[in-house]
GROMACS .gro file of C-alpha atoms in nm:
model
  194
    1MET     CA    1   7.301  -7.011  -0.747
    2PHE     CA    2   7.386  -6.861  -0.387
    3PHE     CA    3   7.468  -6.514  -0.371
    4ILE     CA    4   7.814  -6.387  -0.475
    5PRO     CA    5   7.939  -6.030  -0.363
    6GLY     CA    6   8.087  -5.795  -0.575
    7ASP     CA    7   8.453  -5.841  -0.436
    8PHE     CA    8   8.629  -6.064  -0.179
    9SER     CA    9   8.930  -5.889   0.027
   10THR     CA   10   9.101  -5.809   0.294
   11ASP     CA   11   9.401  -5.529   0.377
   12LYS     CA   12   9.615  -5.664   0.133
   13VAL     CA   13   9.419  -5.802  -0.179
   14LEU     CA   14   9.116  -5.785  -0.350
   15LEU     CA   15   8.881  -6.051  -0.559
   16ARG     CA   16   8.666  -5.945  -0.777
   17PRO     CA   17   8.442  -6.060  -0.986
   18MET     CA   18   8.689  -6.156  -1.334
   19GLU     CA   19   8.590  -5.963  -1.678
   20PRO     CA   20   8.771  -6.027  -2.065
   21HIS     CA   21   8.912  -5.667  -2.045
   22ASP     CA   22   9.177  -5.807  -1.776
   23PHE     CA   23   9.315  -5.992  -2.058
   24ASN     CA   24   9.530  -5.790  -2.138
   25ASP     CA   25   9.696  -5.720  -1.802
   26PHE     CA   26   9.697  -6.083  -1.744
   27LEU     CA   27   9.954  -6.151  -2.077
   28LEU     CA   28  10.191  -5.919  -1.937
   29LEU     CA   29  10.182  -6.040  -1.596
   30SER     CA   30  10.172  -6.438  -1.762
   31GLN     CA   31  10.508  -6.407  -1.993
   32ASP     CA   32  10.765  -6.556  -1.720
   33ALA     CA   33  10.776  -6.888  -1.868
   34ASP     CA   34  10.878  -7.097  -1.533
   35MET     CA   35  10.526  -7.004  -1.424
   36TRP     CA   36  10.355  -7.230  -1.656
   37LYS     CA   37  10.593  -7.592  -1.591
   38PHE     CA   38  10.287  -7.693  -1.346
   39PHE     CA   39   9.987  -7.512  -1.505
   40SER     CA   40   9.786  -7.766  -1.717
   41LEU     CA   41   9.740  -7.443  -1.979
   42ASN     CA   42  10.119  -7.172  -2.108
   43LEU     CA   43   9.904  -6.841  -2.003
   44ALA     CA   44  10.201  -6.713  -2.167
   45ASP     CA   45  10.119  -6.825  -2.461
   46PRO     CA   46   9.752  -6.527  -2.566
   47THR     CA   47   9.559  -6.827  -2.713
   48GLN     CA   48   9.570  -7.033  -2.470
   49LEU     CA   49   9.485  -6.756  -2.183
   50LYS     CA   50   9.241  -6.665  -2.398
   51LYS     CA   51   9.143  -7.057  -2.401
   52TRP     CA   52   9.159  -7.029  -2.037
   53MET     CA   53   8.921  -6.704  -2.026
   54ASP     CA   54   8.704  -6.841  -2.255
   55ALA     CA   55   8.669  -7.218  -2.020
   56ALA     CA   56   8.645  -7.001  -1.678
   57PHE     CA   57   8.370  -6.768  -1.836
   58ARG     CA   58   8.138  -7.062  -1.943
   59GLU     CA   59   8.204  -7.216  -1.603
   60GLN     CA   60   8.099  -6.939  -1.428
   61SER     CA   61   7.706  -6.898  -1.698
   62LEU     CA   62   7.700  -7.243  -1.618
   63GLN     CA   63   7.750  -7.230  -1.194
   64THR     CA   64   8.034  -7.419  -1.155
   65ARG     CA   65   8.310  -7.134  -1.159
   66ILE     CA   66   8.388  -6.825  -0.990
   67PRO     CA   67   8.683  -6.652  -1.231
   68LEU     CA   68   8.838  -6.328  -0.955
   69THR     CA   69   9.059  -6.111  -1.091
   70ILE     CA   70   9.328  -6.033  -0.748
   71LEU     CA   71   9.439  -5.714  -0.757
   72GLU     CA   72   9.707  -5.583  -0.439
   73LYS     CA   73   9.507  -5.265  -0.269
   74ALA     CA   74   9.865  -5.139  -0.211
   75SER     CA   75   9.906  -5.037  -0.565
   76GLY     CA   76   9.528  -5.083  -0.721
   77ARG     CA   77   9.734  -5.349  -0.933
   78ILE     CA   78   9.541  -5.684  -1.072
   79ILE     CA   79   9.816  -5.885  -0.964
   80GLY     CA   80   9.662  -6.271  -1.106
   81SER     CA   81   9.318  -6.498  -1.046
   82THR     CA   82   9.163  -6.804  -0.809
   83SER     CA   83   8.889  -6.914  -0.871
   84MET     CA   84   8.588  -7.135  -0.670
   85GLY     CA   85   8.478  -7.419  -0.933
   86ASN     CA   86   8.414  -7.722  -0.944
   87ILE     CA   87   8.058  -7.659  -0.678
   88SER     CA   88   7.869  -7.834  -0.576
   89GLU     CA   89   7.565  -7.689  -0.417
   90HIS     CA   90   7.349  -7.961  -0.320
   91ASP     CA   91   7.726  -8.118  -0.177
   92LEU     CA   92   7.821  -7.815  -0.024
   93ARG     CA   93   8.162  -7.835  -0.178
   94LEU     CA   94   8.402  -7.597  -0.400
   95GLU     CA   95   8.762  -7.658  -0.497
   96ILE     CA   96   8.948  -7.319  -0.476
   97GLY     CA   97   9.196  -7.313  -0.781
   98TRP     CA   98   9.298  -7.175  -1.091
   99SER     CA   99   9.510  -6.973  -0.900
  100TRP     CA  100   9.833  -6.732  -1.013
  101LEU     CA  101  10.030  -6.479  -0.946
  102GLY     CA  102  10.280  -6.257  -1.167
  103ARG     CA  103  10.627  -6.338  -1.073
  104GLU     CA  104  10.688  -6.038  -0.799
  105PHE     CA  105  10.389  -6.111  -0.595
  106ARG     CA  106  10.482  -6.474  -0.565
  107GLY     CA  107  10.617  -6.585  -0.154
  108THR     CA  108  10.410  -6.177  -0.035
  109GLY     CA  109  10.189  -6.419   0.134
  110LEU     CA  110   9.896  -6.189  -0.031
  111ASN     CA  111   9.794  -6.553  -0.193
  112ARG     CA  112   9.664  -6.624   0.192
  113HIS     CA  113   9.499  -6.359   0.188
  114CYS     CA  114   9.342  -6.472  -0.070
  115LYS     CA  115   9.303  -6.839   0.018
  116PHE     CA  116   9.190  -6.746   0.313
  117THR     CA  117   8.890  -6.436   0.212
  118LEU     CA  118   8.762  -6.785   0.021
  119MET     CA  119   8.811  -6.960   0.258
  120GLN     CA  120   8.566  -6.791   0.540
  121PHE     CA  121   8.350  -6.681   0.188
  122ALA     CA  122   8.301  -7.077   0.172
  123PHE     CA  123   8.256  -7.174   0.515
  124ASP     CA  124   8.075  -6.934   0.672
  125GLN     CA  125   7.843  -6.727   0.389
  126LEU     CA  126   7.790  -7.002   0.270
  127MET     CA  127   7.806  -7.244   0.549
  128PHE     CA  128   7.943  -7.564   0.280
  129GLU     CA  129   8.116  -7.868   0.460
  130ARG     CA  130   8.419  -7.928   0.204
  131ILE     CA  131   8.748  -7.754   0.052
  132GLU     CA  132   8.929  -7.902  -0.262
  133PHE     CA  133   9.240  -7.808  -0.324
  134LYS     CA  134   9.495  -7.929  -0.561
  135THR     CA  135   9.763  -7.934  -0.753
  136ASP     CA  136  10.055  -8.093  -0.972
  137VAL     CA  137  10.211  -8.364  -0.739
  138LEU     CA  138  10.590  -8.271  -0.875
  139ASN     CA  139  10.480  -7.867  -0.724
  140VAL     CA  140  10.644  -7.891  -0.420
  141ARG     CA  141  10.619  -7.525  -0.334
  142ALA     CA  142  10.231  -7.558  -0.381
  143ARG     CA  143  10.191  -7.862  -0.149
  144LYS     CA  144  10.387  -7.663   0.111
  145GLY     CA  145  10.223  -7.378   0.054
  146LEU     CA  146   9.865  -7.540   0.132
  147GLN     CA  147  10.027  -7.712   0.440
  148LYS     CA  148  10.082  -7.337   0.583
  149ILE     CA  149   9.656  -7.246   0.546
  150GLY     CA  150   9.621  -7.622   0.757
  151ALA     CA  151   9.495  -7.827   0.432
  152GLN     CA  152   9.484  -8.211   0.498
  153GLU     CA  153   9.673  -8.375   0.205
  154GLU     CA  154   9.421  -8.615   0.132
  155GLY     CA  155   9.578  -8.865  -0.198
  156ILE     CA  156   9.671  -8.853  -0.558
  157LEU     CA  157   9.477  -8.906  -0.863
  158ARG     CA  158   9.687  -9.096  -1.125
  159SER     CA  159   9.726  -8.971  -1.469
  160HIS     CA  160   9.487  -8.747  -1.378
  161MET     CA  161   9.512  -8.411  -1.622
  162THR     CA  162   9.683  -8.382  -1.968
  163MET     CA  163   9.935  -8.072  -1.930
  164TRP     CA  164   9.987  -7.799  -2.216
  165ASN     CA  165  10.345  -8.011  -2.343
  166ASN     CA  166  10.142  -8.315  -2.302
  167ARG     CA  167  10.265  -8.428  -1.958
  168ARG     CA  168   9.994  -8.655  -1.777
  169ARG     CA  169   9.980  -8.477  -1.426
  170ASP     CA  170   9.928  -8.701  -1.075
  171SER     CA  171   9.697  -8.434  -0.915
  172ILE     CA  172   9.737  -8.448  -0.556
  173TYR     CA  173   9.376  -8.358  -0.380
  174PHE     CA  174   9.430  -8.184  -0.016
  175SER     CA  175   9.067  -7.980   0.164
  176VAL     CA  176   9.002  -7.828   0.441
  177LEU     CA  177   8.616  -7.912   0.690
  178LYS     CA  178   8.420  -7.684   0.803
  179TYR     CA  179   8.523  -7.871   1.163
  180ASP     CA  180   8.859  -7.752   1.085
  181TRP     CA  181   8.704  -7.346   1.054
  182PRO     CA  182   8.797  -7.251   1.368
  183LYS     CA  183   9.107  -7.406   1.454
  184ILE     CA  184   9.229  -7.291   1.148
  185GLN     CA  185   9.146  -6.942   1.144
  186GLN     CA  186   9.316  -6.929   1.534
  187THR     CA  187   9.600  -7.082   1.397
  188PHE     CA  188   9.723  -6.999   1.019
  189PHE     CA  189   9.505  -6.723   1.028
  190LYS     CA  190   9.489  -6.528   1.317
  191ASP     CA  191   9.659  -6.188   1.221
  192LEU     CA  192   9.434  -6.193   0.912
  193ILE     CA  193   9.053  -6.199   1.203
  194SER     CA  194   8.948  -5.911   1.239
   0.00000   0.00000   0.00000
């Protein structure tokens, strides 16, 4: 598998490999029940959080996912998690997702910093051709957030996932292509380019 650095960062966030001892911090951050309305598992439940983390580590061992813990640089606090997954080296594509932030950190721009550093790594270091994102078709906030980083809406997969509350979720896919990346950097991320 390709080389993965020990961490990714901007001036606002540090992303490092997820570790089992992150569980307690994640559990504290995840207690807002509304956070999980559009997530496949309810991470406020310790059993489901453990299941989610176990799946992340299993997929990491298969080299199909890189689960990351997000820290706010200013405070050094753990504030959430994200991943690069569904990695296909042959096809030069991966998905950025499994992302969540504690309530007080949403709407602060920190998620944008996370997306930027992961996209920069995938395109500029791995030389991948495509990054995918998906979200619940009902998650208007996430859809707007993906549009704000230049991702293009592609289509809806109907009855795509089973949610923790047994609802069948329709997923909407977005993508950014390597061809688009220079323009996206100069428009959507101009303030983050060093």
